[in-house]
PDB file of C-alpha atoms and ligand atoms in Angstrom:
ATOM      1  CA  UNK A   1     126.327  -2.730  93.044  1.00 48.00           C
ATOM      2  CA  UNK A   2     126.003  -3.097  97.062  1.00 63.00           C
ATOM      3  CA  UNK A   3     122.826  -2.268  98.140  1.00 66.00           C
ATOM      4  CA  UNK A   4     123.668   0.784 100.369  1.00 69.00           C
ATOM      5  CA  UNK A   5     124.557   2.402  96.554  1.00 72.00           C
ATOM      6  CA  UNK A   6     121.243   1.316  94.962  1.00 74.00           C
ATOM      7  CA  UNK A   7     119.649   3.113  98.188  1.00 82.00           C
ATOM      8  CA  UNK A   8     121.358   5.756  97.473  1.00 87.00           C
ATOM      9  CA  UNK A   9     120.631   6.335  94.283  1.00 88.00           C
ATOM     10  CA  UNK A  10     117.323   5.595  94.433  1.00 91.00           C
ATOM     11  CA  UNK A  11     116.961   9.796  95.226  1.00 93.00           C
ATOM     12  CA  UNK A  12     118.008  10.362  92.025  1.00 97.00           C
ATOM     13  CA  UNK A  13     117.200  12.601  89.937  1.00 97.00           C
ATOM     14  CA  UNK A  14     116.867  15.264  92.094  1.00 98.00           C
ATOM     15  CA  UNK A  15     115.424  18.683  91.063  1.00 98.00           C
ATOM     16  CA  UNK A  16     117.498  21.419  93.186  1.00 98.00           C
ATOM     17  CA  UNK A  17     117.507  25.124  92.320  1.00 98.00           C
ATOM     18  CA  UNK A  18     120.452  27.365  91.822  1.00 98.00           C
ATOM     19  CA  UNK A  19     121.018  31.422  93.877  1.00 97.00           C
ATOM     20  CA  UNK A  20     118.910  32.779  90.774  1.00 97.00           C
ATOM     21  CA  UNK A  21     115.825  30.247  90.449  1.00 98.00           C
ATOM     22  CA  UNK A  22     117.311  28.639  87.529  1.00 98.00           C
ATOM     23  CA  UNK A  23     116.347  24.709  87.826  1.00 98.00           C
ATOM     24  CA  UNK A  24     118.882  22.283  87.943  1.00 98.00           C
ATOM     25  CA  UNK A  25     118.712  18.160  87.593  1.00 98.00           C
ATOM     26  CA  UNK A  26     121.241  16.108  90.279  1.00 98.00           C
ATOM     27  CA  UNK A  27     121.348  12.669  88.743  1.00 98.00           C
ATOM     28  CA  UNK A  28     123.767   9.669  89.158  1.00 98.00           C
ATOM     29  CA  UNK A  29     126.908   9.472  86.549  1.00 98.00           C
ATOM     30  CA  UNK A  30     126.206   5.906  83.823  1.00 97.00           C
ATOM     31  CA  UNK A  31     127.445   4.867  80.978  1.00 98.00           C
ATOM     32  CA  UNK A  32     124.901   6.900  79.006  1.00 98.00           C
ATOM     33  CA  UNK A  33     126.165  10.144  80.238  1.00 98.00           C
ATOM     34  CA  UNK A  34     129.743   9.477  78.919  1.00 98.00           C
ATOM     35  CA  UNK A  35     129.682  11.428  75.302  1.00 98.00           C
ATOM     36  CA  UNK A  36     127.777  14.453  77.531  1.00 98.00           C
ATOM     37  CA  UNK A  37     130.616  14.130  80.149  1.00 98.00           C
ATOM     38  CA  UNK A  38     133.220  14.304  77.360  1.00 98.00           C
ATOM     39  CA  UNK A  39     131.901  17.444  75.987  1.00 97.00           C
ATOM     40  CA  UNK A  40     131.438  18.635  79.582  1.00 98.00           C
ATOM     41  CA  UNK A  41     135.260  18.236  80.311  1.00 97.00           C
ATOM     42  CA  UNK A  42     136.391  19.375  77.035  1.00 95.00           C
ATOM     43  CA  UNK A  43     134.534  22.563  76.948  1.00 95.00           C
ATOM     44  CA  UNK A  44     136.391  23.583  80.813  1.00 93.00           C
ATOM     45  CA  UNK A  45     138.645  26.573  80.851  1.00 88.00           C
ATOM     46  CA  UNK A  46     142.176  26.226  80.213  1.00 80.00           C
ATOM     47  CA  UNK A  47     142.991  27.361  84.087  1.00 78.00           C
ATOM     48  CA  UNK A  48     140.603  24.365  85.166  1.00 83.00           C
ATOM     49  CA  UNK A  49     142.310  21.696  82.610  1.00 82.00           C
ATOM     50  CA  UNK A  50     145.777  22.986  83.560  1.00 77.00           C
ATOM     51  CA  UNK A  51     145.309  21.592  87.428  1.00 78.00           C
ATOM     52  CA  UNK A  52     143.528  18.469  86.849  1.00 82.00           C
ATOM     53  CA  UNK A  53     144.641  15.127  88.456  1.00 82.00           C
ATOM     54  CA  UNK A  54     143.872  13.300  85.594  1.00 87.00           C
ATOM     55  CA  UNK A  55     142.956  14.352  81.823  1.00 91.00           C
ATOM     56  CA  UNK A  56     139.162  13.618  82.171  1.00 94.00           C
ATOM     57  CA  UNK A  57     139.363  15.453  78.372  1.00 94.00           C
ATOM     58  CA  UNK A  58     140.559  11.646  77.046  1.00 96.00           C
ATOM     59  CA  UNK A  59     137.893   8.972  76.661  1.00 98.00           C
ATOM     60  CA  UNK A  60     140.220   6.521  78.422  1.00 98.00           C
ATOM     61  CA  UNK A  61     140.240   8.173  81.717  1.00 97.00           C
ATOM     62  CA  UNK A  62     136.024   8.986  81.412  1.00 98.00           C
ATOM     63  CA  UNK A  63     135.896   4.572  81.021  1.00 98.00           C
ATOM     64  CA  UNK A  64     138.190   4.523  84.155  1.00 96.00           C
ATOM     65  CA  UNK A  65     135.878   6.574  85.476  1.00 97.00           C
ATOM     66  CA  UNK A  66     132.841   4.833  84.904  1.00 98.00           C
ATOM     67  CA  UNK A  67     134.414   1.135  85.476  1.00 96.00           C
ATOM     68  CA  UNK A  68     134.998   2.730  89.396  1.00 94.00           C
ATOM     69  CA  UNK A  69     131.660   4.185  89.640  1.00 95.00           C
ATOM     70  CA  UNK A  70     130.261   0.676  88.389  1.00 93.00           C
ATOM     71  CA  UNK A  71     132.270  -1.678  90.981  1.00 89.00           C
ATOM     72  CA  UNK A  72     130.985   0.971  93.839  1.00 88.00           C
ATOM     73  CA  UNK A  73     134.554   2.599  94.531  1.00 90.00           C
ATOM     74  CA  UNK A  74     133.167   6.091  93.217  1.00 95.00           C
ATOM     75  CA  UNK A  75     130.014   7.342  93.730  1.00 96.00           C
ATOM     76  CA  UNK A  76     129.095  10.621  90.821  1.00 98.00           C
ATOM     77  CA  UNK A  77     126.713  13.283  90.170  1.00 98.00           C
ATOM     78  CA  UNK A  78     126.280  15.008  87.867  1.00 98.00           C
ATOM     79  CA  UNK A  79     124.650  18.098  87.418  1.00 98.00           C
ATOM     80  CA  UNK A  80     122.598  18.996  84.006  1.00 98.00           C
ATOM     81  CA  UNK A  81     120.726  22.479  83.203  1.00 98.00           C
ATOM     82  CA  UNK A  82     118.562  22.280  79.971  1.00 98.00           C
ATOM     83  CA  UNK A  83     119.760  18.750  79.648  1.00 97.00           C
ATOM     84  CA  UNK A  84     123.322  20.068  79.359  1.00 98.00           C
ATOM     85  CA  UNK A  85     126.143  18.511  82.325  1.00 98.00           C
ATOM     86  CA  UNK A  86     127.112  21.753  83.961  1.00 98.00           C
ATOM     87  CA  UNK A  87     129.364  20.434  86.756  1.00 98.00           C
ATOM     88  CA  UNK A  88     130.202  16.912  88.752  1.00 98.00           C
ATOM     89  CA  UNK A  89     130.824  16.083  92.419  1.00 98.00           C
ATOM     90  CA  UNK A  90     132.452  12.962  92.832  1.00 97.00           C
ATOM     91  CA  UNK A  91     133.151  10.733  96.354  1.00 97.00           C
ATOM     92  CA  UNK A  92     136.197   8.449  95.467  1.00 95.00           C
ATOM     93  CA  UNK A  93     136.694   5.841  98.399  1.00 90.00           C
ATOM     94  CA  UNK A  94     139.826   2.923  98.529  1.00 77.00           C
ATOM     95  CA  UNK A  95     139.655   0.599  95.325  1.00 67.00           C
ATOM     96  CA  UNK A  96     138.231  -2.125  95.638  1.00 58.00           C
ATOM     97  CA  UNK A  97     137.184  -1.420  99.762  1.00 56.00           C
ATOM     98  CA  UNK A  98     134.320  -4.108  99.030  1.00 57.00           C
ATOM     99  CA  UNK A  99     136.534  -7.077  98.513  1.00 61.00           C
ATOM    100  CA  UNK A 100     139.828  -5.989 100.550  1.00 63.00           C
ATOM    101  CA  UNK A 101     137.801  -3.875 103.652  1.00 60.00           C
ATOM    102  CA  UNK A 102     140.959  -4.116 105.883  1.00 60.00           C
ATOM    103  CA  UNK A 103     142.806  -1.068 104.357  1.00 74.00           C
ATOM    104  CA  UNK A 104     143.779   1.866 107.067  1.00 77.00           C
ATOM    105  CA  UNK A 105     142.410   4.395 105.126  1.00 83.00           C
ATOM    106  CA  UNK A 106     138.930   2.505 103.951  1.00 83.00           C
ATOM    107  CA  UNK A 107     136.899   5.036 106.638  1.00 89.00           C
ATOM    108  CA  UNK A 108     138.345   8.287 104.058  1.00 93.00           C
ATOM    109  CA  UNK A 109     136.328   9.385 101.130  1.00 96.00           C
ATOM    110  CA  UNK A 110     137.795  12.018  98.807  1.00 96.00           C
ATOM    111  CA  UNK A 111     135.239  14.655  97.219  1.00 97.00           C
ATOM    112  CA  UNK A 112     136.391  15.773  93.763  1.00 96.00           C
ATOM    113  CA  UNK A 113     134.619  18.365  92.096  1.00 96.00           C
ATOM    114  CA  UNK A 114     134.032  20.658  88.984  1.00 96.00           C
ATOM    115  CA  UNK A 115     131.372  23.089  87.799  1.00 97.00           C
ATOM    116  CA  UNK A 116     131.354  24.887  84.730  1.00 97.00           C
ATOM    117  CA  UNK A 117     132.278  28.364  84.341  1.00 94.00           C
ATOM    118  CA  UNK A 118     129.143  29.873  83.463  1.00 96.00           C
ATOM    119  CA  UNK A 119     127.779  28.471  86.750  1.00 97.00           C
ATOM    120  CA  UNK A 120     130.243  28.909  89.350  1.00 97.00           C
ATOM    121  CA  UNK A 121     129.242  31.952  92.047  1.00 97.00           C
ATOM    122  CA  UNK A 122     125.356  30.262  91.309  1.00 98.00           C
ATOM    123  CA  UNK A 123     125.996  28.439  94.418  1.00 98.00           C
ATOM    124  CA  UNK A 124     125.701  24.954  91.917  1.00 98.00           C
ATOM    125  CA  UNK A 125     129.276  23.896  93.633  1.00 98.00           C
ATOM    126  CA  UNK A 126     128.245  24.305  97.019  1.00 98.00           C
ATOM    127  CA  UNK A 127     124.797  22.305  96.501  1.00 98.00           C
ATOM    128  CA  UNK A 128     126.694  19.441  94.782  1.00 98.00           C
ATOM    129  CA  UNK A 129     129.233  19.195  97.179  1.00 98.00           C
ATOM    130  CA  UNK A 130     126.662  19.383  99.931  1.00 98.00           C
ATOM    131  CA  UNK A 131     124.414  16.511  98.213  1.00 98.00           C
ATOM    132  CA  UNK A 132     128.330  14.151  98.366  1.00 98.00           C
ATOM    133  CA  UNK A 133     128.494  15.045 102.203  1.00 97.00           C
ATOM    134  CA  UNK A 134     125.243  14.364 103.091  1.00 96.00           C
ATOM    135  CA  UNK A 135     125.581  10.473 101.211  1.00 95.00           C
ATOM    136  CA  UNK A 136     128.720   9.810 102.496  1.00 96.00           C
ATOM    137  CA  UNK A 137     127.923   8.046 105.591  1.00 95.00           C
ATOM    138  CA  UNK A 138     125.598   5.726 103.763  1.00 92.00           C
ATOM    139  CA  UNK A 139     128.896   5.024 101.968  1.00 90.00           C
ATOM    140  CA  UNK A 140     131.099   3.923 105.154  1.00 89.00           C
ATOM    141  CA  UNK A 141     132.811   7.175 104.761  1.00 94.00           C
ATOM    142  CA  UNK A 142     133.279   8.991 108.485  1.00 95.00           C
ATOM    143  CA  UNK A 143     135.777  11.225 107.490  1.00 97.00           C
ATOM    144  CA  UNK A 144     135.718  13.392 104.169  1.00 98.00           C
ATOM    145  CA  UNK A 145     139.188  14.776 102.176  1.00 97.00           C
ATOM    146  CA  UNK A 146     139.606  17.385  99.403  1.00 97.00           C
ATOM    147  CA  UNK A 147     142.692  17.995  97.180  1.00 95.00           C
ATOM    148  CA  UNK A 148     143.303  21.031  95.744  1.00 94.00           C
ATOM    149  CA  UNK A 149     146.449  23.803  94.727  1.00 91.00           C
ATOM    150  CA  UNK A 150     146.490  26.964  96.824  1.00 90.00           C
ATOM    151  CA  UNK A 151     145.367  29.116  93.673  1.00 86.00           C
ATOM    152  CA  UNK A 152     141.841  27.101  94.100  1.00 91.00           C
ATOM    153  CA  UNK A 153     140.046  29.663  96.154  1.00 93.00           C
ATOM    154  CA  UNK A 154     136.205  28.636  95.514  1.00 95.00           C
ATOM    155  CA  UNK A 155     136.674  25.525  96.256  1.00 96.00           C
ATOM    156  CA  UNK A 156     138.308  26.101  99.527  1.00 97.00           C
ATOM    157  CA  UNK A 157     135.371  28.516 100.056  1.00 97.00           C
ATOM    158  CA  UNK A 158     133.073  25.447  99.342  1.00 98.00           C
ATOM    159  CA  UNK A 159     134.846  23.449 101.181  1.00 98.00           C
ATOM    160  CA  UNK A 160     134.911  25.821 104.391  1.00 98.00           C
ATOM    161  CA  UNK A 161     131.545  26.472 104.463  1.00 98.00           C
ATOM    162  CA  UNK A 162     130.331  22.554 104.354  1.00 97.00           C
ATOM    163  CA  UNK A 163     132.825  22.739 107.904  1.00 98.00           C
ATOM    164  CA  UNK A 164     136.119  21.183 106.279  1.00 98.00           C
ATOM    165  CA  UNK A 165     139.352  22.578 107.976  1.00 98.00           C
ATOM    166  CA  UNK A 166     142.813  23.192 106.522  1.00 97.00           C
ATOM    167  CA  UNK A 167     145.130  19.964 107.122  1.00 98.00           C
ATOM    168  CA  UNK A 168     148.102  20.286 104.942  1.00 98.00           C
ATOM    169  CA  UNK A 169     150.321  21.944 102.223  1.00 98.00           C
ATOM    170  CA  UNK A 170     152.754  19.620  99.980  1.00 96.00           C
ATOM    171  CA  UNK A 171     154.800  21.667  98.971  1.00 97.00           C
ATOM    172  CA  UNK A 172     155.647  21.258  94.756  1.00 94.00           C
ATOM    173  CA  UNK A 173     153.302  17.867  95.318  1.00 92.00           C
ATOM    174  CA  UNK A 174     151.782  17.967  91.979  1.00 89.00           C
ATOM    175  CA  UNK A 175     152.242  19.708  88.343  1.00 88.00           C
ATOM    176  CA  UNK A 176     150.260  21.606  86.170  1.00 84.00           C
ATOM    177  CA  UNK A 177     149.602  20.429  82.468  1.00 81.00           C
ATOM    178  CA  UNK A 178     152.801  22.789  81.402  1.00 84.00           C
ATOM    179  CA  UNK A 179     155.061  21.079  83.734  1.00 88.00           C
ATOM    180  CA  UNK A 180     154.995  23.673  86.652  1.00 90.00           C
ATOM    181  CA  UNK A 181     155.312  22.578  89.998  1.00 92.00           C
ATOM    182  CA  UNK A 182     152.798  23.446  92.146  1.00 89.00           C
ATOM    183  CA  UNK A 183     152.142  23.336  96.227  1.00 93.00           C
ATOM    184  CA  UNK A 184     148.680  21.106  96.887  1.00 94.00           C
ATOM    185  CA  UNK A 185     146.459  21.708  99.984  1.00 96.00           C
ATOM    186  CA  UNK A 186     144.577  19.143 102.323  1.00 97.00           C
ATOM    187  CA  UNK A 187     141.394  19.646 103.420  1.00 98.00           C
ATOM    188  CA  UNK A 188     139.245  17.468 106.054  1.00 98.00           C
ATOM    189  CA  UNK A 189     136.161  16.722 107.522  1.00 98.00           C
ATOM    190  CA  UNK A 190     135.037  14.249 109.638  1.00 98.00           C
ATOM    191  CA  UNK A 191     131.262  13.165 109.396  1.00 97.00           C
TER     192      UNK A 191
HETATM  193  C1  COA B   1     135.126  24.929  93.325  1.00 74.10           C
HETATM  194  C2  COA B   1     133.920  25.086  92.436  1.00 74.10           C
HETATM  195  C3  COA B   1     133.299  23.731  92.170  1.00 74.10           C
HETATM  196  C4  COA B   1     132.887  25.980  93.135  1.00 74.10           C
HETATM  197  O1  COA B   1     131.711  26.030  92.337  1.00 74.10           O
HETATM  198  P1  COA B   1     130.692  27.265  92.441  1.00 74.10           P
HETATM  199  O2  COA B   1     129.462  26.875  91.690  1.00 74.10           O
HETATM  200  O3  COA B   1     131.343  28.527  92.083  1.00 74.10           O
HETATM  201  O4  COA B   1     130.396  27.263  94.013  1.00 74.10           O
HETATM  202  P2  COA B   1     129.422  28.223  94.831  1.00 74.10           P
HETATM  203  O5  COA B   1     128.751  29.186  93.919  1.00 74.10           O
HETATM  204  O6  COA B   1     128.574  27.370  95.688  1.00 74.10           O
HETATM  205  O7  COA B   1     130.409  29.005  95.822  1.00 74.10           O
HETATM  206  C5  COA B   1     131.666  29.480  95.437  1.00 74.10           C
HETATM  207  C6  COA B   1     132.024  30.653  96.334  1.00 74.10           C
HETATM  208  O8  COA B   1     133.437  30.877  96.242  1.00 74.10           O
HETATM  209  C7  COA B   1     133.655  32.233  96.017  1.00 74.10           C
HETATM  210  N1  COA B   1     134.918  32.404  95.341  1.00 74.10           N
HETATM  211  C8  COA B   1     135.277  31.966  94.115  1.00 74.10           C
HETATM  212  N2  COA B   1     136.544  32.341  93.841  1.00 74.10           N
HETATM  213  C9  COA B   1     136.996  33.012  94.927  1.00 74.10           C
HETATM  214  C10 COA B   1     138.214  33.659  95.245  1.00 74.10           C
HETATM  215  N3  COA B   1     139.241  33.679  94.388  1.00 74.10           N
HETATM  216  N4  COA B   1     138.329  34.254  96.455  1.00 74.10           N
HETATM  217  C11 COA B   1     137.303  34.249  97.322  1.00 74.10           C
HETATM  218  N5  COA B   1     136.107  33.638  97.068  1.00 74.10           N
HETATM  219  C12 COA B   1     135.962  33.059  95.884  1.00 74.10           C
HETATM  220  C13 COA B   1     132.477  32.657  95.175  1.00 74.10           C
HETATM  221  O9  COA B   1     132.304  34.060  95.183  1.00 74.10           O
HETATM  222  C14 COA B   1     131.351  31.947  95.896  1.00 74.10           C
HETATM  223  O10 COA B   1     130.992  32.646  97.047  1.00 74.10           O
HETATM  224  P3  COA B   1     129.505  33.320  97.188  1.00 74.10           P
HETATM  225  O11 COA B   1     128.576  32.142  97.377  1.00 74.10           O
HETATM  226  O12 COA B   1     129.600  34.162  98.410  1.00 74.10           O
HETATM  227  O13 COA B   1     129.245  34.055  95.931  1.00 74.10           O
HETATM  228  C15 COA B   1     134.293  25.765  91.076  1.00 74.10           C
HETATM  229  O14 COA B   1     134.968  26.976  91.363  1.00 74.10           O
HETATM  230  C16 COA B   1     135.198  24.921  90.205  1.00 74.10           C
HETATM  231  O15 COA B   1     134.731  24.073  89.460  1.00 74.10           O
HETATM  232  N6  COA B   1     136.522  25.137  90.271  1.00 74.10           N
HETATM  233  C17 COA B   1     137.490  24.394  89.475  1.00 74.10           C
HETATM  234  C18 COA B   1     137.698  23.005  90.009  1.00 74.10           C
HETATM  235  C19 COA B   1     138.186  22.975  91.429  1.00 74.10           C
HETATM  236  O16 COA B   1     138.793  23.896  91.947  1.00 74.10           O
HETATM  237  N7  COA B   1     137.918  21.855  92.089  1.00 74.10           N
HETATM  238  C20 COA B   1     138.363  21.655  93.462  1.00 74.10           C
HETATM  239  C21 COA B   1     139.290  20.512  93.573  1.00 74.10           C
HETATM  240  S1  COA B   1     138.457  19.125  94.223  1.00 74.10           S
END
């Protein structure tokens, strides 16, 4: 771990409250958290699992996961209410930036995020996204990018309000769990 991370998550945990008063814990994704994240990820809605990059259901990709938040290339955090995960933000920079820092794209951090049904409108996802931007910079990030298909309208709402702008449309760029093709939107900030 580099020590701008352990700075970083030295803030953690972080007691934040949600639109309604209900108390929420921010704390750094680890190891420990992985059976929690699996039930987390298994218990999204079928629209949410039908338009994810990668099946973060399968215990495989949740080790991925935490082998890139361990060598420093992902930064998470997770959200818990009543002890229970309730929803992730994620800052995924270029693999292994540490040892190869020449890449063109090292200065680009993508924010990934996901927040349980129950708790969307609660204004969780735009607290969680806002805690990634603020630690970016303290990550080498200067410019932030978010992924998403055009039917994702709260998180281009998020996104909007923490000052990202439109960049792009791919048209048919990625498809759905059931094989559909479906037209994926850029969205950018720079820090
Ligand atoms: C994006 C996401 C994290 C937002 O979480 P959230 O907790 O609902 O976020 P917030 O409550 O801070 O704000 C969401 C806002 O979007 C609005 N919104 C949601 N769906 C909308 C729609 N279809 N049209 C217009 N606004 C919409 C909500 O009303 C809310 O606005 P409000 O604050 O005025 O009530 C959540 O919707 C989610 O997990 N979506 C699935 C995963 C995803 O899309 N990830 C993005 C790819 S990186």
């Amino acid at each position: 771990m580099t020590s701008s991370i352990r700075n970083i998550t030295a803030r953690y945990p972080k007691e934040v409250e949600l639109r309604d008063g209900t108390p929420a814990t921010f704390q750094t994704f680890e190891d420990d958290d992985r059976e929690d994240m699996l039930e987390f990820t298994r218990g999204l809605d079928e629209d949410v699992l039908l338009f994810l990059r990668e099946d973060i259901t399968s215990p495989a990709t949740v080790d991925a996961w935490l082998a890139e938040v361990t060598t420093g290339d992902t930064f998470t955090i997770i959200a818990r209410v009543e002890g229970h995960i309730v929803g992730y933000c994620s800052l995924h920079t270029e693999p292994a930036r540490w040892t190869r820092p020449a890449r063109w794209t090292r200065h680009i951090g993508e924010i990934r995020i996901n927040v349980d049904s129950n708790y969307r409108g609660t204004g969780m996802g735009g607290l969680l996204a806002a805690e990634i931007r603020q630690i970016a910079p303290a990550l080498g990030v200067t410019k932030l990018s978010a992924q998403m298909t055009v039917d994702q309208e709260g998180a281009r709402v998020v996104f909007e309000r923490l000052g990202f702008r439109y960049q792009a449309t791919l048209e048919g760029w990625v498809i759905d769990r059931d094989g559909n093709a479906r037209d994926l939107v850029i969205m950018s900030c720079d820090l």
